[in-house]
Coordinates of C-alpha atoms in Angstrom, one line a residue:
Chain A
X1 CA 0.1 -9.1 21.7
X2 CA -0.3 -7.3 25.0
X3 CA -1.7 -4.0 23.9
X4 CA -5.2 -3.0 22.6
X5 CA -4.5 -0.6 19.7
X6 CA -8.0 1.0 20.3
X7 CA -6.6 2.7 23.4
X8 CA -3.7 4.6 21.8
X9 CA -5.9 5.5 18.8
X10 CA -8.6 6.9 21.1
X11 CA -6.2 8.7 23.3
X12 CA -4.3 10.3 20.4
X13 CA -7.4 11.5 18.5
X14 CA -8.9 12.8 21.8
X15 CA -5.7 14.9 22.2
X16 CA -5.8 16.1 18.6
X17 CA -9.5 16.8 18.9
X18 CA -9.3 18.9 22.1
X19 CA -6.2 20.8 20.8
X20 CA -8.0 21.7 17.5
X21 CA -11.3 22.5 19.2
X22 CA -9.6 25.0 21.5
X23 CA -7.6 26.4 18.7
X24 CA -10.7 26.8 16.6
X25 CA -12.5 28.6 19.5
X26 CA -9.4 30.7 20.0
X27 CA -9.4 31.8 16.4
X28 CA -13.2 32.0 16.2
X29 CA -13.5 35.6 15.1
X30 CA -10.5 35.6 12.8
X31 CA -12.3 35.6 9.5
X32 CA -9.2 36.4 7.5
X33 CA -7.5 33.3 8.9
X34 CA -10.3 31.1 7.6
X35 CA -10.7 32.8 4.2
X36 CA -8.7 30.0 2.5
X37 CA -11.0 27.4 4.0
X38 CA -14.0 29.2 2.5
X39 CA -14.9 31.0 5.7
X40 CA -15.5 27.6 7.5
X41 CA -13.9 27.2 10.9
X42 CA -12.4 23.8 9.9
X43 CA -10.3 23.6 13.1
X44 CA -13.4 23.7 15.3
X45 CA -15.4 21.3 13.3
X46 CA -12.7 18.7 12.7
X47 CA -11.6 19.2 16.3
X48 CA -15.1 18.3 17.5
X49 CA -15.3 15.4 15.1
X50 CA -12.0 14.0 16.2
X51 CA -12.9 14.4 19.9
X52 CA -16.1 12.3 19.3
X53 CA -14.1 9.7 17.4
X54 CA -11.4 9.6 20.0
X55 CA -13.8 9.2 22.9
X56 CA -15.7 6.5 21.1
X57 CA -12.5 4.5 20.5
X58 CA -11.6 5.0 24.2
X59 CA -15.1 3.8 25.2
X60 CA -14.6 0.6 23.0
X61 CA -11.2 0.1 24.5
X62 CA -12.5 0.3 28.1
X63 CA -15.4 -2.1 27.2
X64 CA -12.9 -4.7 25.9
X65 CA -10.7 -4.2 28.9
X66 CA -13.6 -4.7 31.3
X67 CA -14.9 -7.8 29.5
X68 CA -11.4 -9.3 29.5
X69 CA -11.1 -8.7 33.2
X70 CA -14.3 -10.3 34.3
Chain B
X1 CA 5.6 26.4 -5.3
X2 CA 9.0 27.7 -4.2
X3 CA 7.5 29.5 -1.2
X4 CA 7.3 26.9 1.6
X5 CA 4.6 26.5 4.1
X6 CA 5.1 28.2 7.4
X7 CA 3.9 25.9 10.1
X8 CA 2.8 27.4 13.4
X9 CA 3.1 26.0 17.0
X10 CA -0.2 24.2 16.7
X11 CA 0.9 22.3 13.6
X12 CA 4.2 21.3 15.3
X13 CA 2.3 20.2 18.4
X14 CA 0.2 17.8 16.4
X15 CA 3.2 16.4 14.7
X16 CA 5.1 15.9 18.0
X17 CA 2.1 14.2 19.6
X18 CA 2.0 11.8 16.7
X19 CA 5.7 11.0 17.0
X20 CA 5.3 10.4 20.7
X21 CA 2.5 7.9 20.1
X22 CA 4.3 6.1 17.3
X23 CA 7.4 5.6 19.4
X24 CA 5.3 4.9 22.5
X25 CA 3.6 2.0 20.8
X26 CA 7.0 0.5 20.0
X27 CA 8.1 1.1 23.6
X28 CA 5.0 -0.6 25.0
X29 CA 5.6 -3.7 22.8
X30 CA 9.3 -4.0 23.7
X31 CA 8.7 -6.3 26.7
X32 CA 6.8 -8.9 24.5
X33 CA 9.7 -9.2 22.0
X34 CA 11.4 -12.3 23.5
X35 CA 11.4 -14.6 20.6
X36 CA 12.1 -14.4 16.8
X37 CA 8.5 -15.5 16.3
X38 CA 7.1 -12.5 18.2
X39 CA 9.4 -10.1 16.6
X40 CA 9.2 -11.3 12.9
X41 CA 5.7 -12.8 12.8
X42 CA 3.9 -10.8 15.5
X43 CA 3.4 -14.1 17.2
X44 CA 0.5 -14.8 14.9
X45 CA -1.9 -13.1 17.3
X46 CA -3.5 -10.2 15.4
X47 CA -7.3 -9.7 15.4
X48 CA -8.7 -9.6 11.8
X49 CA -9.6 -6.0 11.9
X50 CA -6.1 -4.9 13.0
X51 CA -4.4 -7.0 10.4
X52 CA -7.0 -5.9 7.8
X53 CA -6.4 -2.2 8.4
X54 CA -2.6 -2.7 8.4
X55 CA -3.0 -4.7 5.2
X56 CA -4.5 -1.6 3.5
X57 CA -2.3 0.9 5.2
X58 CA 0.9 -0.7 4.0
X59 CA -0.4 -0.1 0.5
X60 CA -1.4 3.5 1.4
X61 CA 2.1 4.7 1.4
X62 CA 2.8 8.3 0.5
X63 CA 3.9 7.4 -3.0
X64 CA 0.4 6.0 -3.5
X65 CA -1.3 9.0 -1.9
X66 CA 0.7 11.5 -3.9
X67 CA 0.7 9.4 -7.1
X68 CA -3.0 8.6 -7.1
X69 CA -4.0 12.3 -6.4
X70 CA -1.9 13.2 -9.3
X71 CA -3.5 10.5 -11.4
X72 CA -6.9 12.0 -10.4
X73 CA -5.8 15.2 -12.1
X74 CA -4.3 13.4 -15.1
X75 CA -6.9 10.7 -15.8
X76 CA -9.9 11.5 -13.6
X77 CA -12.1 8.8 -12.4
X78 CA -10.4 6.3 -14.7
X79 CA -7.9 6.1 -11.8
X80 CA -10.4 4.1 -9.8
X81 CA -9.5 1.2 -12.1
X82 CA -6.6 0.8 -9.8
X83 CA -9.1 0.2 -7.0
X84 CA -12.3 -1.4 -8.1
X85 CA -11.2 -3.7 -10.9
X86 CA -7.5 -3.5 -10.0
X87 CA -7.5 -4.5 -6.4
X88 CA -10.8 -5.8 -5.1
X89 CA -11.1 -9.0 -7.2
X90 CA -7.5 -9.8 -6.3
X91 CA -8.0 -9.2 -2.6
X92 CA -11.1 -11.4 -2.6
X93 CA -9.2 -14.1 -4.5
X94 CA -6.3 -13.9 -2.0
X95 CA -8.7 -14.2 0.9
X96 CA -10.8 -17.1 -0.2
X97 CA -8.4 -19.2 -2.3
X98 CA -4.9 -18.4 -1.3
X99 CA -4.8 -17.5 2.4
X100 CA -5.7 -21.0 3.5
X101 CA -2.5 -22.3 1.9
X102 CA -0.2 -19.4 2.9
X103 CA -1.5 -19.5 6.5
X104 CA -2.2 -23.2 6.7
X105 CA 1.2 -24.3 5.4
X106 CA 2.8 -22.6 8.4
X107 CA 5.2 -20.9 6.0
X108 CA 6.6 -17.8 7.6
X109 CA 7.0 -15.9 4.3
X110 CA 6.1 -16.2 0.6
X111 CA 9.6 -17.4 -0.3
X112 CA 9.2 -20.1 2.4
X113 CA 6.0 -21.2 0.8
X114 CA 7.9 -21.5 -2.5
X115 CA 10.5 -23.7 -0.7
X116 CA 7.8 -26.0 0.8
X117 CA 5.8 -26.2 -2.5
X118 CA 8.7 -26.3 -5.0
X119 CA 12.4 -26.3 -4.0
X120 CA 15.3 -24.5 -2.5
X121 CA 16.4 -22.7 -5.7
X122 CA 13.0 -21.2 -6.4
X123 CA 12.9 -19.9 -2.8
X124 CA 16.4 -18.5 -3.0
X125 CA 15.7 -16.7 -6.3
X126 CA 12.6 -15.1 -4.9
X127 CA 14.0 -14.3 -1.5
X128 CA 17.1 -12.5 -2.8
X129 CA 15.2 -10.5 -5.4
X130 CA 12.5 -9.6 -2.8
X131 CA 15.1 -8.5 -0.2
X132 CA 17.0 -6.3 -2.7
X133 CA 13.8 -4.7 -4.2
X134 CA 12.2 -4.1 -0.8
X135 CA 15.2 -2.2 0.5
X136 CA 15.4 -0.2 -2.6
X137 CA 11.7 0.6 -2.4
X138 CA 12.1 1.7 1.2
X139 CA 15.0 4.0 0.3
X140 CA 13.1 5.6 -2.5
X141 CA 10.2 6.3 -0.3
X142 CA 12.6 7.9 2.2
X143 CA 14.1 10.0 -0.6
X144 CA 10.6 11.2 -1.6
X145 CA 9.8 12.1 2.0
X146 CA 13.0 14.1 2.4
X147 CA 12.5 16.0 -0.8
X148 CA 9.0 16.8 0.2
X149 CA 10.1 18.1 3.6
X150 CA 12.7 20.2 2.0
X151 CA 10.5 21.7 -0.6
X152 CA 7.4 22.1 1.5
X153 CA 8.6 22.8 5.0
X154 CA 12.1 24.1 4.2
X155 CA 13.7 21.4 6.3
X156 CA 17.2 20.2 5.7
X157 CA 17.2 17.2 3.3
X158 CA 19.8 15.2 5.2
X159 CA 18.2 16.0 8.6
X160 CA 14.7 14.9 7.6
X161 CA 16.1 11.8 6.0
X162 CA 18.0 10.8 9.1
X163 CA 15.2 11.9 11.5
X164 CA 12.4 9.9 9.7
X165 CA 14.7 6.9 9.4
X166 CA 15.5 7.1 13.1
X167 CA 11.8 7.2 14.0
X168 CA 10.9 4.2 11.8
X169 CA 14.0 2.3 13.1
X170 CA 13.0 3.2 16.6
X171 CA 9.6 1.7 16.5
X172 CA 10.4 -1.3 14.3
X173 CA 13.5 -2.2 16.3
X174 CA 11.6 -2.0 19.6
X175 CA 8.4 -3.8 18.6
X176 CA 9.1 -5.6 15.4
X177 CA 6.2 -6.6 13.1
X178 CA 3.6 -6.0 15.8
X179 CA 4.8 -2.4 16.2
X180 CA 4.8 -1.9 12.4
X181 CA 1.2 -3.3 12.2
X182 CA -0.2 -1.4 15.2
X183 CA 1.3 1.8 13.8
X184 CA -0.1 1.1 10.4
X185 CA -3.6 1.0 12.0
X186 CA -2.9 4.4 13.6
X187 CA -1.5 5.7 10.4
X188 CA -4.6 4.6 8.5
X189 CA -6.9 6.7 10.7
X190 CA -4.6 9.7 10.5
X191 CA -4.4 9.5 6.7
X192 CA -8.2 9.3 6.4
X193 CA -9.0 11.9 9.0
X194 CA -6.2 14.2 8.0
X195 CA -7.2 14.3 4.3
X196 CA -10.9 14.5 4.8
X197 CA -11.0 18.3 5.1
X198 CA -9.5 18.7 1.6
X199 CA -12.2 16.5 0.1
X200 CA -14.9 18.4 1.8
X201 CA -13.5 21.9 1.1
X202 CA -12.5 21.3 -2.6
X203 CA -16.0 19.9 -3.4
X204 CA -17.6 22.7 -1.4
X205 CA -15.6 25.2 -3.4
X206 CA -16.5 23.9 -6.8
X207 CA -20.2 23.5 -6.0
X208 CA -20.3 19.8 -5.2
X209 CA -19.8 16.8 -7.6
X210 CA -22.3 18.3 -10.2
X211 CA -20.7 21.7 -10.0
X212 CA -17.2 20.1 -10.5
X213 CA -18.5 18.1 -13.5
X214 CA -19.9 21.2 -15.2
X215 CA -16.6 23.1 -14.8
X216 CA -14.6 20.0 -16.0
X217 CA -16.5 19.8 -19.3
X218 CA -14.8 22.7 -21.2
X219 CA -11.3 21.8 -19.7
X220 CA -11.6 18.1 -20.8
X221 CA -13.0 19.1 -24.2
X222 CA -10.1 21.3 -24.8
X223 CA -7.8 18.3 -24.3
X224 CA -9.7 16.6 -27.1
X225 CA -11.8 14.1 -25.0
X226 CA -15.5 13.8 -24.5
X227 CA -16.7 16.3 -21.8
X228 CA -17.5 13.6 -19.2
X229 CA -14.3 11.5 -19.6
X230 CA -12.9 12.6 -16.3
X231 CA -16.0 11.6 -14.3
X232 CA -16.6 8.2 -15.8
X233 CA -14.7 4.9 -15.6
X234 CA -15.5 2.4 -18.4
X235 CA -17.6 4.6 -20.8
X236 CA -14.6 5.7 -23.0
X237 CA -12.5 2.6 -22.8
X238 CA -13.8 1.3 -26.2
X239 CA -10.7 2.6 -27.9
X240 CA -7.3 3.6 -26.5
X241 CA -7.5 7.1 -28.0
X242 CA -10.8 8.0 -26.4
X243 CA -9.4 8.1 -22.8
X244 CA -6.3 9.7 -21.3
X245 CA -4.9 6.4 -20.0
X246 CA -4.5 5.2 -23.6
X247 CA -5.7 1.7 -22.8
X248 CA -8.7 -0.3 -24.1
X249 CA -11.1 -2.1 -21.8
X250 CA -9.5 -5.5 -22.3
X251 CA -6.1 -4.0 -21.5
X252 CA -7.5 -2.7 -18.3
X253 CA -9.4 -5.8 -17.5
X254 CA -6.6 -8.3 -18.2
X255 CA -3.5 -6.2 -17.7
X256 CA -4.5 -4.3 -14.6
X257 CA -7.4 -6.2 -13.3
X258 CA -5.8 -9.6 -13.6
X259 CA -2.0 -9.8 -14.1
X260 CA -0.8 -6.7 -12.4
X261 CA -3.2 -6.6 -9.5
X262 CA -3.2 -10.3 -8.7
X263 CA 0.6 -10.2 -9.1
X264 CA 0.8 -7.5 -6.5
X265 CA -1.9 -8.4 -4.0
X266 CA -1.6 -12.1 -4.0
X267 CA 2.2 -12.6 -4.1
X268 CA 3.8 -9.6 -2.6
X269 CA 5.1 -10.7 0.8
X270 CA 4.9 -7.1 2.1
X271 CA 1.1 -7.3 1.8
X272 CA 0.6 -11.0 2.5
X273 CA 2.7 -10.8 5.7
X274 CA -0.1 -8.7 7.3
X275 CA -2.6 -11.5 6.7
X276 CA -0.1 -14.1 7.9
X277 CA 0.1 -12.3 11.2
X278 CA -3.6 -12.9 12.0
X279 CA -4.5 -15.0 15.0
X280 CA -6.5 -17.8 13.3
X281 CA -7.1 -19.3 9.9
X282 CA -10.5 -17.5 9.7
X283 CA -8.9 -14.2 10.8
X284 CA -6.2 -14.6 8.1
X285 CA -8.9 -15.2 5.4
X286 CA -10.9 -12.2 6.6
X287 CA -7.9 -9.8 6.7
X288 CA -7.8 -8.9 3.0
X289 CA -11.6 -8.7 3.0
X290 CA -11.7 -6.3 5.8
X291 CA -9.0 -4.3 4.1
X292 CA -11.0 -4.3 0.9
X293 CA -13.9 -2.3 2.4
X294 CA -11.9 0.9 3.1
X295 CA -9.9 0.3 -0.1
X296 CA -13.0 0.8 -2.2
X297 CA -13.7 4.2 -0.8
X298 CA -10.1 5.5 -0.8
X299 CA -10.6 7.0 -4.4
X300 CA -13.1 9.4 -2.8
X301 CA -10.4 10.5 -0.4
X302 CA -7.5 10.9 -2.9
X303 CA -8.7 10.7 -6.5
X304 CA -11.7 13.1 -6.2
X305 CA -9.5 16.0 -4.8
X306 CA -7.1 15.3 -7.7
X307 CA -9.9 15.9 -10.1
X308 CA -10.9 19.1 -8.3
X309 CA -7.3 20.2 -8.6
X310 CA -7.5 20.0 -12.4
X311 CA -10.5 22.4 -12.3
X312 CA -8.7 24.7 -9.9
X313 CA -5.7 24.7 -12.1
X314 CA -7.7 26.0 -15.1
X315 CA -9.8 28.4 -13.1
X316 CA -8.6 32.0 -13.3
X317 CA -8.3 33.6 -9.8
X318 CA -8.3 30.3 -7.9
X319 CA -4.7 31.0 -6.9
X320 CA -4.0 27.2 -7.3
X321 CA -0.6 26.4 -8.8
X322 CA 1.4 23.3 -9.5
X323 CA 5.1 23.3 -10.2
X324 CA 5.9 23.0 -13.9
X325 CA 8.4 20.5 -15.3
X326 CA 8.5 22.3 -18.6
X327 CA 6.1 25.1 -19.8
X328 CA 2.6 23.7 -19.8
X329 CA 3.6 20.3 -18.2
X330 CA 2.8 20.2 -14.6
X331 CA 4.4 18.0 -11.9
X332 CA 1.2 16.3 -10.8
X333 CA 3.0 14.6 -7.9
X334 CA 2.6 17.8 -6.0
X335 CA -1.2 17.9 -6.3
X336 CA -1.9 16.8 -2.8
X337 CA 0.6 19.3 -1.3
X338 CA -0.8 22.1 -3.4
X339 CA -4.3 21.2 -2.2
X340 CA -3.2 21.2 1.4
X341 CA -1.8 24.7 0.9
X342 CA -4.8 25.9 -0.9
X343 CA -7.4 25.1 1.6
X344 CA -6.0 24.4 5.1
X345 CA -5.3 27.0 7.7
X346 CA -2.9 26.3 10.6
X347 CA -4.2 23.5 12.8
X348 CA -5.8 21.1 10.3
X349 CA -2.8 21.9 8.1
X350 CA -0.6 20.3 10.7
X351 CA -2.8 17.3 10.7
X352 CA -2.7 17.1 6.9
X353 CA 1.1 17.2 6.9
X354 CA 1.2 14.6 9.7
X355 CA -1.0 12.4 7.5
X356 CA 1.5 12.6 4.7
X357 CA 4.4 11.9 7.1
X358 CA 2.4 9.0 8.5
X359 CA 1.9 7.5 5.1
X360 CA 5.6 7.7 4.4
X361 CA 6.5 6.0 7.6
X362 CA 3.9 3.3 7.1
X363 CA 5.4 2.5 3.7
X364 CA 8.9 2.4 5.0
X365 CA 8.2 0.4 8.1
X366 CA 6.3 -2.1 6.0
X367 CA 9.3 -2.6 3.8
X368 CA 11.7 -2.9 6.6
X369 CA 9.6 -5.4 8.6
X370 CA 9.1 -7.6 5.5
X371 CA 12.8 -7.4 4.7
X372 CA 14.0 -8.5 8.1
X373 CA 11.7 -11.6 8.0
X374 CA 12.8 -12.7 4.6
X375 CA 16.4 -12.0 5.4
X376 CA 16.3 -13.9 8.8
X377 CA 14.3 -16.9 7.7
X378 CA 14.9 -17.3 4.0
X379 CA 18.5 -16.2 3.6
X380 CA 20.3 -16.3 7.0
X381 CA 18.6 -19.4 8.3
X382 CA 18.7 -21.3 5.1
X383 CA 22.2 -20.4 3.8
X384 CA 24.2 -19.0 6.6
X385 CA 23.2 -20.5 10.0
X386 CA 20.6 -23.3 10.0
X387 CA 18.7 -24.2 13.1
X388 CA 20.6 -26.2 15.7
X389 CA 17.7 -28.0 17.2
X390 CA 17.8 -26.2 20.5
X391 CA 14.6 -24.2 20.1
X392 CA 15.2 -21.8 22.9
X393 CA 18.6 -20.6 22.0
X394 CA 17.7 -20.6 18.3
X395 CA 14.7 -18.3 18.9
X396 CA 17.0 -15.9 20.8
X397 CA 19.7 -16.1 18.1
X398 CA 17.2 -15.3 15.3
X399 CA 15.7 -12.5 17.3
X400 CA 19.1 -10.9 17.5
X401 CA 19.6 -11.5 13.8
X402 CA 16.1 -10.0 13.1
X403 CA 16.9 -6.9 15.1
X404 CA 20.3 -6.4 13.4
X405 CA 18.6 -6.9 10.0
X406 CA 16.2 -4.1 11.0
X407 CA 19.2 -1.8 11.6
X408 CA 20.9 -3.0 8.5
X409 CA 17.7 -2.5 6.4
X410 CA 17.3 1.1 7.6
X411 CA 20.9 1.9 7.0
X412 CA 20.9 0.5 3.5
X413 CA 17.6 2.3 2.8
X414 CA 19.4 5.6 3.6
X415 CA 22.1 4.7 1.2
X416 CA 19.4 3.8 -1.4
X417 CA 17.8 7.2 -0.7
X418 CA 21.0 8.9 -1.6
X419 CA 21.3 6.7 -4.7
X420 CA 17.8 7.9 -5.7
X421 CA 18.9 11.5 -5.2
X422 CA 21.7 10.9 -7.7
X423 CA 19.6 9.1 -10.3
X424 CA 16.2 10.7 -10.7
X425 CA 15.0 7.8 -12.8
X426 CA 15.5 5.1 -10.2
X427 CA 11.9 5.1 -9.2
X428 CA 10.6 4.4 -12.7
X429 CA 13.3 1.8 -13.0
X430 CA 12.2 0.1 -9.8
X431 CA 8.5 0.1 -10.7
X432 CA 9.4 -1.4 -14.0
X433 CA 11.4 -4.2 -12.4
X434 CA 8.7 -4.8 -9.9
X435 CA 6.1 -5.5 -12.5
X436 CA 8.6 -7.8 -14.2
X437 CA 9.1 -9.9 -11.1
X438 CA 5.5 -10.0 -9.8
X439 CA 3.7 -11.2 -12.9
X440 CA 5.8 -14.4 -13.4
X441 CA 5.7 -15.0 -9.6
X442 CA 1.9 -14.9 -9.7
X443 CA 1.8 -17.3 -12.6
X444 CA 4.1 -19.8 -10.8
X445 CA 2.3 -19.6 -7.4
X446 CA -1.1 -20.0 -8.9
X447 CA -0.1 -23.1 -10.9
X448 CA 1.7 -24.4 -7.8
X449 CA -1.4 -24.0 -5.6
X450 CA -3.9 -25.4 -8.0
X451 CA -2.1 -28.0 -10.1
X452 CA -0.2 -30.6 -8.1
X453 CA 1.8 -31.7 -11.1
X454 CA 3.8 -28.4 -11.1
X455 CA 7.4 -29.2 -10.4
X456 CA 10.3 -27.2 -8.8
X457 CA 12.4 -27.1 -12.0
X458 CA 9.3 -25.8 -13.9
X459 CA 8.7 -23.1 -11.3
X460 CA 12.2 -21.9 -11.4
X461 CA 12.4 -21.8 -15.2
X462 CA 9.0 -20.2 -15.3
X463 CA 10.1 -17.4 -13.0
X464 CA 13.3 -16.8 -15.0
X465 CA 11.7 -17.0 -18.4
X466 CA 8.8 -14.7 -17.5
X467 CA 11.3 -12.1 -16.2
X468 CA 13.5 -12.4 -19.3
X469 CA 10.5 -12.0 -21.6
X470 CA 9.3 -8.9 -19.7
X471 CA 12.8 -7.5 -20.0
X472 CA 12.9 -8.2 -23.7
X473 CA 9.5 -6.7 -24.2
X474 CA 10.6 -3.6 -22.3
X475 CA 13.7 -3.5 -24.5
X476 CA 12.0 -3.4 -27.8
X477 CA 9.0 -1.1 -27.0
X478 CA 8.7 2.4 -25.6
X479 CA 6.0 4.8 -24.7
X480 CA 5.4 7.8 -26.9
X481 CA 7.8 10.7 -26.3
X482 CA 10.2 8.7 -24.1
X483 CA 13.5 10.5 -23.7
X484 CA 15.4 8.0 -21.6
X485 CA 16.2 4.3 -22.0
X486 CA 14.8 3.6 -18.6
X487 CA 11.4 3.9 -20.2
X488 CA 12.2 1.1 -22.7
X489 CA 13.5 0.6 -26.2
X490 CA 17.1 -0.1 -25.2
X491 CA 17.5 -3.0 -27.6
X492 CA 15.7 -1.7 -30.7
X493 CA 12.5 -0.1 -31.6
X494 CA 9.6 -2.4 -32.7
X495 CA 6.5 -0.8 -31.2
X496 CA 5.5 2.5 -29.6
X497 CA 2.7 2.6 -27.0
X498 CA 0.6 5.8 -26.6
X499 CA 1.3 6.1 -22.9
X500 CA 3.7 4.5 -20.4
X501 CA 0.9 2.8 -18.5
X502 CA -0.2 0.8 -21.6
X503 CA 3.4 -0.4 -22.0
X504 CA 3.5 -1.5 -18.3
X505 CA 0.2 -3.5 -18.7
X506 CA 1.5 -5.3 -21.8
X507 CA 4.9 -6.0 -20.2
X508 CA 3.1 -7.7 -17.4
X509 CA 0.7 -9.6 -19.7
X510 CA 3.6 -11.0 -21.8
X511 CA 5.6 -12.0 -18.7
X512 CA 2.6 -13.8 -17.1
X513 CA 1.7 -15.7 -20.3
X514 CA 5.3 -16.8 -20.8
X515 CA 5.8 -17.9 -17.2
X516 CA 2.5 -19.8 -17.3
X517 CA 3.3 -21.6 -20.6
X518 CA 6.9 -22.4 -19.7
X519 CA 5.9 -23.7 -16.2
X520 CA 3.2 -26.0 -17.7
X521 CA 5.4 -27.4 -20.4
X522 CA 8.4 -28.0 -18.1
X523 CA 6.2 -29.6 -15.5
X524 CA 4.9 -32.1 -18.0
X525 CA 8.4 -33.1 -19.0
X526 CA 10.1 -33.2 -15.6
X527 CA 9.5 -35.5 -12.7
X528 CA 7.5 -34.4 -9.7
X529 CA 10.0 -34.9 -6.8
X530 CA 7.4 -34.2 -4.1
X531 CA 5.0 -36.9 -3.0
X532 CA 1.3 -36.2 -2.4
X533 CA 2.0 -36.3 1.3
X534 CA 4.6 -33.6 1.0
X535 CA 2.1 -31.4 -0.8
X536 CA -0.7 -31.7 1.7
X537 CA -1.7 -28.2 2.8
X538 CA 0.1 -26.6 -0.1
X539 CA -2.0 -27.7 -3.1
X540 CA -5.7 -27.2 -3.4
X541 CA -6.7 -30.7 -4.4
X542 CA -4.6 -32.4 -1.6
X543 CA -5.9 -30.2 1.2
X544 CA -9.0 -30.7 3.2
X545 CA -11.6 -28.0 2.3
X546 CA -11.7 -25.0 4.6
X547 CA -14.7 -25.3 6.9
X548 CA -16.4 -22.5 8.6
X549 CA -19.2 -24.4 10.3
X550 CA -18.6 -23.1 13.8
X551 CA -18.5 -19.5 12.6
X552 CA -21.8 -17.5 12.6
X553 CA -22.9 -16.8 9.0
X554 CA -22.4 -13.1 9.2
X555 CA -18.7 -13.3 10.0
X556 CA -17.8 -16.0 7.5
X557 CA -15.3 -15.1 4.8
X558 CA -17.7 -16.0 2.0
X559 CA -20.4 -13.6 3.4
X560 CA -17.8 -10.8 3.7
X561 CA -16.6 -11.6 0.2
X562 CA -20.1 -11.3 -1.3
X563 CA -20.6 -7.9 0.5
X564 CA -17.3 -6.6 -0.8
X565 CA -18.0 -7.7 -4.4
X566 CA -21.5 -6.3 -4.3
X567 CA -20.3 -2.8 -3.1
X568 CA -17.5 -2.8 -5.7
X569 CA -20.1 -3.6 -8.4
X570 CA -22.5 -0.9 -7.3
X571 CA -19.6 1.7 -7.3
X572 CA -18.6 0.6 -10.7
X573 CA -22.1 1.0 -12.1
X574 CA -22.6 4.3 -10.4
X575 CA -19.5 5.8 -12.0
X576 CA -19.7 3.8 -15.2

């Protein structure tokens, strides 16, 4: 039905990922802030993970788009 | 737990981005919604993986996420019985044996299948019950959401109720079932990714699975169970008193694994509708199987953190608290929220809260989109305004009706949410009624599909008698320590079950057995009004066998089914 859901999924998680990665970098030296997450910078790590996931989904979406076009 | 979360700008940004995408998907689909078929059945065009993830996401509503995390703390790994034995076999059965009839019969809903297979009165009974229950369920899920937002985020109860209803209405009104399905896929990924940090951090905190097991032993022993009860599944089901669920293995196997789970997964239109939206018969068959793969691993996402919560709760200095209902009795529904609070800093916290919001919306949108289909096709079209024969104007008319039903459904849901806020017990009540309706329905559908002699009168009486017996059983038994009549025993007191769950299992078992026996007996004494030709495509023996010859072996349903069952068996053995 018209839209390929991989595209919005990829786009949304790329935005989430980039937002959280930057937020993680921004708060990188704030050890007190990450004391509840056992000293792990969860924002940076999940941000990176989500960026990879988002880009992968976008890649799949573009591949489907191209194969449909040709 | 009175102190609320304070969310920062980053948390709100994530939430807002999510809402934009949810509504954006509805908006993008708006221009395709030209017929009732597109709006109410998603034009039967969904790829199997989309329908499969939506299938599982509808079931992954917030009540499930909150409830199952709580069960993780209350019962430990025994909760996985709701997944491995209590969902997978039913999903495989639905896929291989029932989908060909649901999909192939061209019925647009489960009630419509009943009409084609049996008669009008059986359809009417089911359609009306389903419509009422679905709207109530949707309202209760909204109520739970608003309460959560009030307690956790300090938002106004009425505002969050109206706001969440408006968003769900927005995207289901714009894009109908397609919009609900696409959003369910999005929600699936958010729920998984948003909750993943808690799984990782809680296990890391307790020294991994083995560390958690060690710290659990004294806590579980103090409750009077064997030290490894919380980390095993079948080991202590030899007697009802050896495990916290209070059910023996045969109760689990037959009650949960057969009657309750088959009743839910194979006959609930809310679930089946996702598979019916698939683009081909093979895709429809594969839908539940694709959904089964993530379903098997969901316990690791929501049950395991619940077990960790039990350890944290008993660990001095962990700072982990749950609200108490009465001294020493915790409200386990808040386990997932308390875990989010325990471990997540701003940023991922916003994602976790968004995941919970997403699960509420997916549950609610699922209910609304199933309601408007049943209302439009099974009630409005059959009893109020039948088709006129002019296909084009009919499609337009029913599209408008479907849209209005969506608005009506959301508005009545809001009313039901206020009803739930007045009567705290309504949720227990609804769950009880649901188990009373589903078990007989499963008995009747299964007989109808596999025994061509089953008659319409028999199906109707079977449904009613099964429901009445369930009601009667509930009226004469009650779980230990029940304080309200909603829990049972409102006629007299014949038997007391150790826990509520055991009572639910046995209610369903009695209902199913009665419905089966009554339907068989009445079928034998009444005349079959449908000819073999009428029943073609509806009954197993009269339908040509489903062929998959032109499908490569690796994407055949049977191959997928074998993979699913093998993984489920391995998981069961690993956590025996």
